[in-house]
């Protein structure tokens, strides 16, 4: 199954039937569910409402897994599914491609192509899929219950045929300068470039009676018999049917960035990624899940809602990497997001990671919620780069937090063996050697006072040269003159001797020998 995700959520003001979610990227709120209460991450099973299509559409635009059908990447085919196909609304045209936007109506669908043309399919008993011949230059579409709208690049609106008993299919003759449209059940809204709203169609409950003086609007949404407008200041205005409270905007609601009008309820998406609902709540669709956050798009239907969580969780903080001998100790603080799920850490010797996915260069060394990890069996003297990503429960990854560390030898060297020994007594021509447990720093061994030979009773070291063989890890002191017969000599190797990593000798070494007669 290919991966895809919804850039925006748009559907008919109707019900979906028997949908089951494969991955928790698309969340639902409410619904007339047959098996238990709806929660975040559970799609409800709802009964079919005749004339309200059992349909879902998705254009694959980036990261949501859709089942049972496949979704492809941007510009690819449209996918439709559901349990009711009497009008062919699930039969996506086989040659449909290059789609950039979709809209599902009652029993018909619209697709806007990259070239600005529109394709329609499904129920046509009112002519709602009869796209006007030559229609082009379209930048937005919206399907109502049984009529269709298109917004052109020149700011004009086109409606075609469809059920027009309330005039919803008859665009006002002087309408121009439009930047957004929304088709409701039997009415429409148009948002103009100047921030004003024009409405037409059914008005039995005041849904097309735009409040006097309404301006500064940046988004509109037409519901069943009510209308919503989002203002530039982040507040919401509602009008029309209010029997269920759908037009009673919660007091103090602000910081809103998107709106969606359902059949009898309303949704608002706030800048902080939370969702506010009001109006009809008979099936809990007005009760937003307590853990719903990080939402980037919303859509209200009849008895359920959709919310798209495409926002990344916050990154981990206080990321630290402490190098030691052959290991690096990592620590961090997990993000505080309510939907945080796990942290993944990648390691590389070539640089930090730009993606949380492991690769030939990036090795995954940890995934979990414990806020520390010890990376062992590392090569001393090598720089290791670490990138940590946080993931939320719907699969969004945070930006990577990075650290680097260079493990180093921290073990003090020791002397494994020395010559000459006290017995048997060595000859006058003997050299003095010490073999170490690991590679040593030659400069430290040759430094004055590190490796010395003293004749008993003398305070001045015997004149000698010092050499070091890295292959055998042996240092040799060669006296410049032969040693004296019968004399006792003392050898000292001080802690000035250091290994290649700079660790001093664990303990000074002193021994004596007497030259044979």
XYZ file of C-alpha atoms in Angstrom:
517
model
C 0.000 0.000 0.000
C 1.396 3.397 -0.933
C 1.706 6.147 1.609
C -0.254 9.347 1.151
C -1.845 12.102 3.149
C -4.602 14.633 2.885
C -3.538 18.232 2.416
C -7.060 19.356 3.235
C -10.332 17.670 4.125
C -13.399 18.370 2.058
C -16.532 16.266 1.766
C -20.261 16.445 1.403
C -22.410 17.447 4.336
C -23.447 13.846 4.669
C -22.373 10.590 6.285
C -19.554 8.165 5.652
C -20.261 4.453 5.821
C -18.156 1.669 7.269
C -14.784 3.401 7.065
C -11.902 1.840 8.929
C -8.627 3.645 9.502
C -5.348 1.866 8.743
C -2.982 4.316 10.417
C -3.817 7.043 12.956
C -3.042 10.068 10.798
C -6.677 10.955 10.119
C -8.726 11.325 13.298
C -12.473 11.381 13.778
C -14.695 13.081 16.298
C -18.166 11.792 17.105
C -20.298 9.667 14.866
C -23.233 7.303 15.152
C -20.986 4.391 15.967
C -22.185 0.803 16.143
C -19.277 -0.481 18.243
C -18.477 1.626 21.267
C -17.710 5.299 21.695
C -15.684 7.226 19.174
C -12.294 8.482 20.256
C -9.297 9.987 18.577
C -8.001 7.482 16.053
C -11.267 5.567 15.574
C -13.441 5.976 12.507
C -17.135 5.430 13.222
C -19.460 3.045 11.455
C -22.575 5.029 10.574
C -25.813 4.145 8.776
C -26.290 5.192 5.177
C -28.475 8.223 4.651
C -30.186 8.037 1.267
C -29.161 10.942 -0.989
C -26.126 11.576 1.235
C -23.411 9.516 -0.336
C -21.554 6.808 1.513
C -18.339 8.150 0.107
C -14.844 9.255 0.972
C -12.340 10.787 -1.395
C -8.624 11.331 -1.029
C -5.997 12.984 -3.199
C -2.579 11.636 -2.245
C -0.417 14.605 -1.375
C 2.053 13.309 1.342
C 2.035 10.742 4.420
C -1.420 9.220 5.183
C -2.140 5.554 4.594
C -5.561 5.029 3.058
C -7.447 1.719 2.999
C -8.988 -0.197 1.397
C -7.962 1.548 -1.803
C -4.559 2.902 -2.705
C -3.670 6.560 -2.947
C -0.824 7.880 -5.033
C 1.353 10.954 -4.956
C 0.442 14.519 -5.846
C -1.022 14.794 -9.321
C -2.020 11.122 -9.233
C -5.402 9.389 -9.296
C -8.306 10.094 -6.997
C -9.496 7.280 -4.750
C -13.114 6.749 -3.710
C -14.564 4.175 -1.348
C -17.758 3.436 0.545
C -20.695 1.075 0.654
C -23.223 2.932 -1.487
C -22.610 3.342 -5.218
C -26.059 3.499 -6.770
C -25.178 6.605 -8.741
C -21.626 5.624 -9.718
C -20.094 8.113 -7.334
C -17.395 5.588 -6.436
C -16.487 4.950 -10.069
C -13.584 7.355 -10.493
C -12.936 7.968 -14.211
C -10.150 5.609 -15.238
C -8.151 8.255 -17.073
C -8.380 10.904 -14.363
C -4.954 12.267 -13.443
C -3.184 15.490 -12.609
C -5.702 16.305 -9.881
C -4.927 19.018 -7.333
C -8.249 19.387 -5.470
C -11.428 17.395 -4.877
C -14.908 17.942 -3.448
C -17.592 15.362 -2.629
C -21.255 16.308 -2.924
C -24.389 14.375 -2.060
C -23.993 11.648 -4.674
C -21.570 13.330 -7.036
C -17.927 14.385 -7.023
C -15.752 17.100 -8.495
C -12.045 17.018 -9.295
C -9.975 20.075 -10.201
C -7.032 19.338 -12.462
C -3.692 21.092 -12.576
C -4.640 22.537 -15.973
C -7.622 24.364 -14.464
C -10.316 22.096 -15.869
C -12.971 20.236 -13.880
C -14.073 16.602 -14.039
C -17.337 15.436 -12.437
C -18.908 12.007 -11.935
C -21.664 10.292 -9.973
C -25.360 11.162 -9.687
C -26.633 13.432 -12.437
C -30.380 13.444 -11.931
C -30.228 17.237 -11.554
C -27.363 17.728 -13.989
C -24.883 18.327 -11.196
C -22.062 16.624 -13.101
C -22.784 18.478 -16.313
C -19.624 20.587 -16.289
C -20.166 23.567 -18.616
C -18.481 23.084 -21.951
C -15.204 24.949 -22.198
C -14.941 25.651 -18.470
C -11.278 26.381 -17.717
C -9.075 28.589 -15.603
C -10.635 27.170 -12.442
C -8.753 27.516 -9.153
C -11.276 26.117 -6.644
C -14.322 23.834 -6.595
C -17.098 23.041 -4.132
C -19.845 20.436 -4.394
C -23.144 21.000 -2.616
C -25.793 18.399 -1.941
C -26.929 18.364 -5.558
C -25.271 21.336 -7.234
C -21.724 22.347 -8.149
C -19.599 25.495 -7.962
C -16.310 26.518 -9.548
C -14.194 29.591 -8.816
C -12.181 30.879 -11.762
C -8.799 32.575 -11.721
C -10.493 35.814 -12.786
C -12.548 35.854 -9.580
C -15.862 34.861 -11.128
C -18.009 31.933 -10.021
C -19.678 29.323 -12.205
C -22.542 27.074 -11.054
C -24.054 24.389 -13.186
C -27.462 23.027 -13.395
C -28.118 20.824 -10.383
C -31.089 21.131 -8.088
C -31.983 24.815 -8.172
C -35.273 25.061 -6.292
C -33.753 27.615 -3.932
C -31.618 29.431 -6.486
C -28.408 27.857 -5.248
C -27.435 27.103 -8.837
C -27.938 30.692 -9.992
C -24.859 32.818 -9.351
C -25.625 36.513 -8.691
C -25.113 38.327 -11.979
C -22.749 40.966 -10.626
C -20.595 38.657 -8.500
C -16.866 39.177 -9.113
C -13.607 39.544 -7.233
C -14.165 36.247 -5.419
C -11.272 34.420 -3.759
C -13.033 31.484 -2.040
C -16.304 29.558 -2.321
C -18.270 27.098 -0.214
C -21.338 25.108 -1.245
C -23.727 24.016 1.482
C -26.771 21.797 1.292
C -28.995 24.297 -0.514
C -27.016 27.536 -0.296
C -23.618 28.970 -1.185
C -21.092 31.429 0.158
C -18.536 33.460 -1.775
C -15.679 35.332 -0.107
C -14.552 38.396 -2.017
C -11.059 39.835 -2.232
C -12.207 42.821 -0.183
C -13.119 40.547 2.750
C -16.882 40.752 2.293
C -19.229 37.795 1.873
C -21.948 37.135 -0.691
C -24.532 34.396 -0.113
C -27.312 32.964 -2.261
C -29.686 30.024 -2.316
C -32.059 28.789 0.380
C -32.763 31.344 3.095
C -35.609 29.836 5.088
C -33.510 30.011 8.252
C -31.463 33.087 7.433
C -28.452 31.183 6.153
C -27.949 33.597 3.244
C -28.693 36.758 5.227
C -25.137 37.962 5.708
C -24.800 40.064 8.880
C -24.791 43.771 8.112
C -21.320 45.256 8.089
C -19.522 41.911 8.027
C -16.028 42.457 6.638
C -12.429 41.475 7.195
C -13.304 37.856 6.419
C -10.623 35.396 5.317
C -12.567 32.101 5.100
C -16.173 30.917 4.764
C -17.980 27.609 5.203
C -21.567 26.758 4.274
C -23.298 24.089 6.365
C -26.705 22.465 6.259
C -28.717 25.606 6.939
C -26.165 27.852 8.601
C -23.055 29.750 7.590
C -19.671 30.493 9.143
C -17.170 33.251 8.452
C -13.634 33.442 9.826
C -12.328 36.964 10.254
C -8.762 38.191 9.851
C -8.598 38.794 13.603
C -9.178 35.076 14.305
C -12.782 35.418 15.464
C -15.787 33.583 13.996
C -19.186 34.889 12.905
C -22.160 32.549 12.355
C -25.688 33.019 11.056
C -28.641 30.932 9.935
C -30.256 27.966 11.670
C -29.514 27.891 15.380
C -31.966 25.343 16.780
C -29.043 23.139 17.786
C -26.747 26.019 18.733
C -24.666 25.734 15.566
C -24.734 29.516 15.068
C -23.977 30.351 18.705
C -20.231 30.886 18.549
C -18.632 30.142 21.950
C -17.974 33.306 23.908
C -14.372 34.406 23.748
C -13.433 32.118 20.859
C -10.334 33.593 19.210
C -7.090 32.584 17.569
C -8.974 30.572 14.936
C -7.287 29.707 11.631
C -9.891 27.482 9.937
C -13.611 26.714 10.134
C -15.985 24.029 8.922
C -19.776 24.009 9.033
C -21.447 20.617 9.354
C -25.097 19.815 8.855
C -26.148 20.919 12.354
C -22.881 21.758 14.105
C -19.727 23.813 13.631
C -15.982 23.351 14.054
C -13.130 25.812 14.511
C -9.424 25.028 14.277
C -7.255 27.253 16.436
C -3.718 28.438 15.751
C -2.474 26.218 18.569
C -3.745 23.100 16.766
C -6.733 22.505 19.036
C -10.330 22.134 17.849
C -13.496 23.739 19.204
C -16.974 22.371 18.399
C -20.478 23.674 19.044
C -24.017 22.838 18.002
C -25.668 19.428 17.657
C -24.042 16.739 19.785
C -26.488 13.851 19.697
C -23.773 11.449 18.573
C -20.815 13.048 20.383
C -19.615 14.757 17.222
C -19.614 17.996 19.181
C -17.375 16.520 21.890
C -13.770 17.031 20.870
C -11.467 14.228 22.143
C -9.470 15.410 25.153
C -6.148 14.436 23.564
C -6.768 15.963 20.148
C -4.001 18.410 19.315
C -1.522 19.357 16.625
C -4.342 19.472 14.066
C -3.757 21.144 10.691
C -7.103 20.651 8.921
C -10.727 19.927 9.884
C -13.956 18.958 8.147
C -17.430 18.671 9.670
C -20.047 16.293 8.248
C -23.507 15.306 9.536
C -22.745 13.208 12.619
C -18.967 13.007 12.546
C -15.862 15.074 11.887
C -12.416 14.599 10.423
C -9.226 16.146 11.760
C -5.841 15.899 10.078
C -2.819 15.779 12.334
C 0.105 16.673 10.101
C 1.999 18.814 12.586
C 5.288 17.542 13.897
C 5.825 17.155 17.631
C 8.326 19.381 19.358
C 11.938 18.222 19.196
C 13.724 16.653 22.110
C 15.578 19.114 24.326
C 18.712 19.112 26.471
C 20.363 16.626 24.116
C 23.820 15.712 25.433
C 26.524 13.277 24.316
C 29.303 12.471 26.800
C 32.256 10.551 25.364
C 34.111 7.920 27.362
C 36.426 5.029 26.668
C 34.813 3.168 23.747
C 31.366 4.537 24.459
C 29.132 7.618 24.395
C 26.420 8.331 26.968
C 23.392 10.099 25.482
C 20.671 11.913 27.408
C 17.747 14.190 26.525
C 14.284 15.364 27.528
C 11.255 14.089 25.627
C 8.849 16.659 24.121
C 5.785 17.591 26.152
C 3.293 17.028 23.305
C 0.250 15.070 24.490
C 0.505 12.740 21.494
C 4.250 12.093 21.830
C 5.040 8.437 21.187
C 8.733 7.690 20.820
C 12.269 8.946 20.185
C 14.552 7.481 17.523
C 18.307 8.034 17.559
C 20.527 7.571 14.510
C 24.328 7.341 14.572
C 26.798 8.049 11.797
C 30.496 8.673 11.263
C 29.855 10.906 8.238
C 27.525 13.588 9.615
C 24.118 14.273 11.117
C 20.888 12.883 9.643
C 18.276 14.887 7.745
C 15.623 12.166 7.948
C 14.534 9.793 10.733
C 14.784 6.852 8.341
C 17.871 4.639 8.790
C 20.205 4.297 5.816
C 23.585 2.906 4.857
C 25.182 5.959 6.462
C 22.741 6.373 9.360
C 22.380 3.488 11.815
C 19.414 3.358 14.170
C 20.753 2.664 17.642
C 17.741 3.456 19.805
C 13.964 3.861 19.778
C 11.825 4.291 22.870
C 10.734 6.681 25.576
C 13.565 6.260 28.095
C 15.464 9.542 28.107
C 18.988 8.140 27.950
C 21.055 5.592 26.065
C 24.624 4.286 26.316
C 26.213 3.618 22.942
C 28.987 1.063 23.461
C 31.659 -0.856 21.527
C 32.795 2.276 19.724
C 36.193 2.972 18.214
C 38.265 5.401 20.230
C 39.471 8.402 18.266
C 36.480 8.334 15.895
C 33.938 11.151 15.802
C 30.347 9.924 16.015
C 27.371 12.062 14.982
C 23.997 11.551 16.645
C 20.586 12.781 15.479
C 17.479 12.269 17.620
C 13.933 12.584 16.260
C 10.658 12.562 18.216
C 7.527 10.944 16.734
C 3.888 11.469 17.675
C 1.219 8.781 17.698
C 0.111 9.505 14.140
C 3.600 9.182 12.694
C 4.738 12.805 12.394
C 8.451 13.292 13.045
C 10.048 16.293 14.696
C 13.102 18.129 13.497
C 16.281 16.360 14.475
C 18.342 17.334 17.499
C 22.064 16.766 16.944
C 25.200 16.067 18.936
C 28.648 14.662 18.246
C 31.203 12.957 20.446
C 34.668 11.479 20.112
C 35.267 8.458 22.377
C 38.798 8.320 23.712
C 40.927 5.819 25.578
C 40.562 6.565 29.276
C 42.449 3.507 30.544
C 45.800 4.172 32.210
C 48.681 2.186 30.703
C 50.729 -0.248 32.760
C 54.149 -1.852 32.378
C 53.902 -5.512 31.470
C 57.583 -6.437 31.682
C 61.064 -5.002 32.237
C 64.699 -5.920 31.592
C 67.166 -6.602 32.980
C 65.918 -8.531 35.951
C 67.825 -8.727 39.218
C 68.771 -12.334 38.505
C 70.813 -13.397 36.699
C 73.068 -10.404 36.937
C 73.333 -8.619 33.600
C 76.507 -7.775 31.677
C 78.103 -4.314 31.542
C 76.757 -3.814 27.976
C 73.133 -4.314 28.932
C 70.337 -1.984 27.843
C 67.256 -1.275 29.942
C 63.740 -1.876 28.556
C 60.111 -1.567 29.613
C 57.190 -2.997 27.657
C 53.797 -1.322 28.037
C 50.241 -2.611 27.923
C 49.227 -0.267 25.092
C 50.541 2.177 22.525
C 52.491 4.987 24.144
C 53.281 8.592 23.376
C 56.932 8.546 22.318
C 57.499 12.158 23.262
C 56.462 11.576 26.853
C 58.851 8.614 27.137
C 61.791 10.665 25.879
C 61.009 13.625 28.106
C 63.623 14.432 30.727
C 63.039 12.587 33.968
C 60.515 10.072 32.632
C 62.825 7.071 32.040
C 66.049 7.224 34.041
C 68.901 5.013 35.227
C 70.802 5.883 38.426
C 73.979 4.342 39.825
C 73.663 3.603 43.530
C 74.907 6.513 45.580
C 74.722 8.928 42.648
C 72.110 11.654 42.117
C 72.798 12.293 38.458
C 71.225 9.871 35.978
C 73.464 7.785 33.768
C 73.900 9.420 30.365
C 71.751 7.482 27.935
C 69.479 7.681 24.898
C 65.827 6.591 24.846
C 64.022 5.015 21.878
C 60.526 3.622 21.420
C 59.283 0.788 19.198
C 55.560 1.284 18.511
C 55.168 -2.230 17.099
C 56.253 -3.916 20.317
C 55.227 -1.036 22.642
C 58.745 -1.249 24.123
C 60.902 1.642 25.290
C 64.685 1.120 25.411
C 67.254 3.074 27.403
C 70.757 2.683 25.941
C 73.608 3.912 28.210
C 76.221 6.002 26.403
C 78.985 4.028 28.219
C 79.262 0.526 29.565
C 77.943 0.067 33.063
C 80.382 -0.677 35.882
C 81.037 -4.191 37.128
C 79.652 -4.975 40.558
C 77.692 -1.718 40.719
C 73.985 -1.595 41.531
C 71.684 0.516 39.361
C 68.145 1.727 39.929
C 65.647 2.217 37.054
C 62.668 4.596 37.307
C 59.743 5.033 34.898
C 57.582 7.861 36.224
C 53.925 8.702 35.557
C 55.196 11.196 33.030
C 54.952 8.283 30.607
C 51.628 8.628 28.757
C 49.720 6.497 26.317
C 48.660 7.685 22.866
C 45.438 9.128 24.333
C 47.356 11.104 26.961
C 46.555 8.899 29.942
C 49.498 8.796 32.409
C 51.047 5.558 33.580
C 48.869 3.909 36.205
C 51.774 3.764 38.668
C 55.459 4.600 38.561
C 57.772 1.629 38.114
C 61.057 1.232 40.023
C 63.417 -1.744 40.000
C 67.113 -2.476 40.566
C 69.824 -4.766 39.251
C 73.532 -5.360 39.852
C 76.096 -5.758 37.070
C 78.030 -8.987 37.274
C 81.756 -8.946 38.065
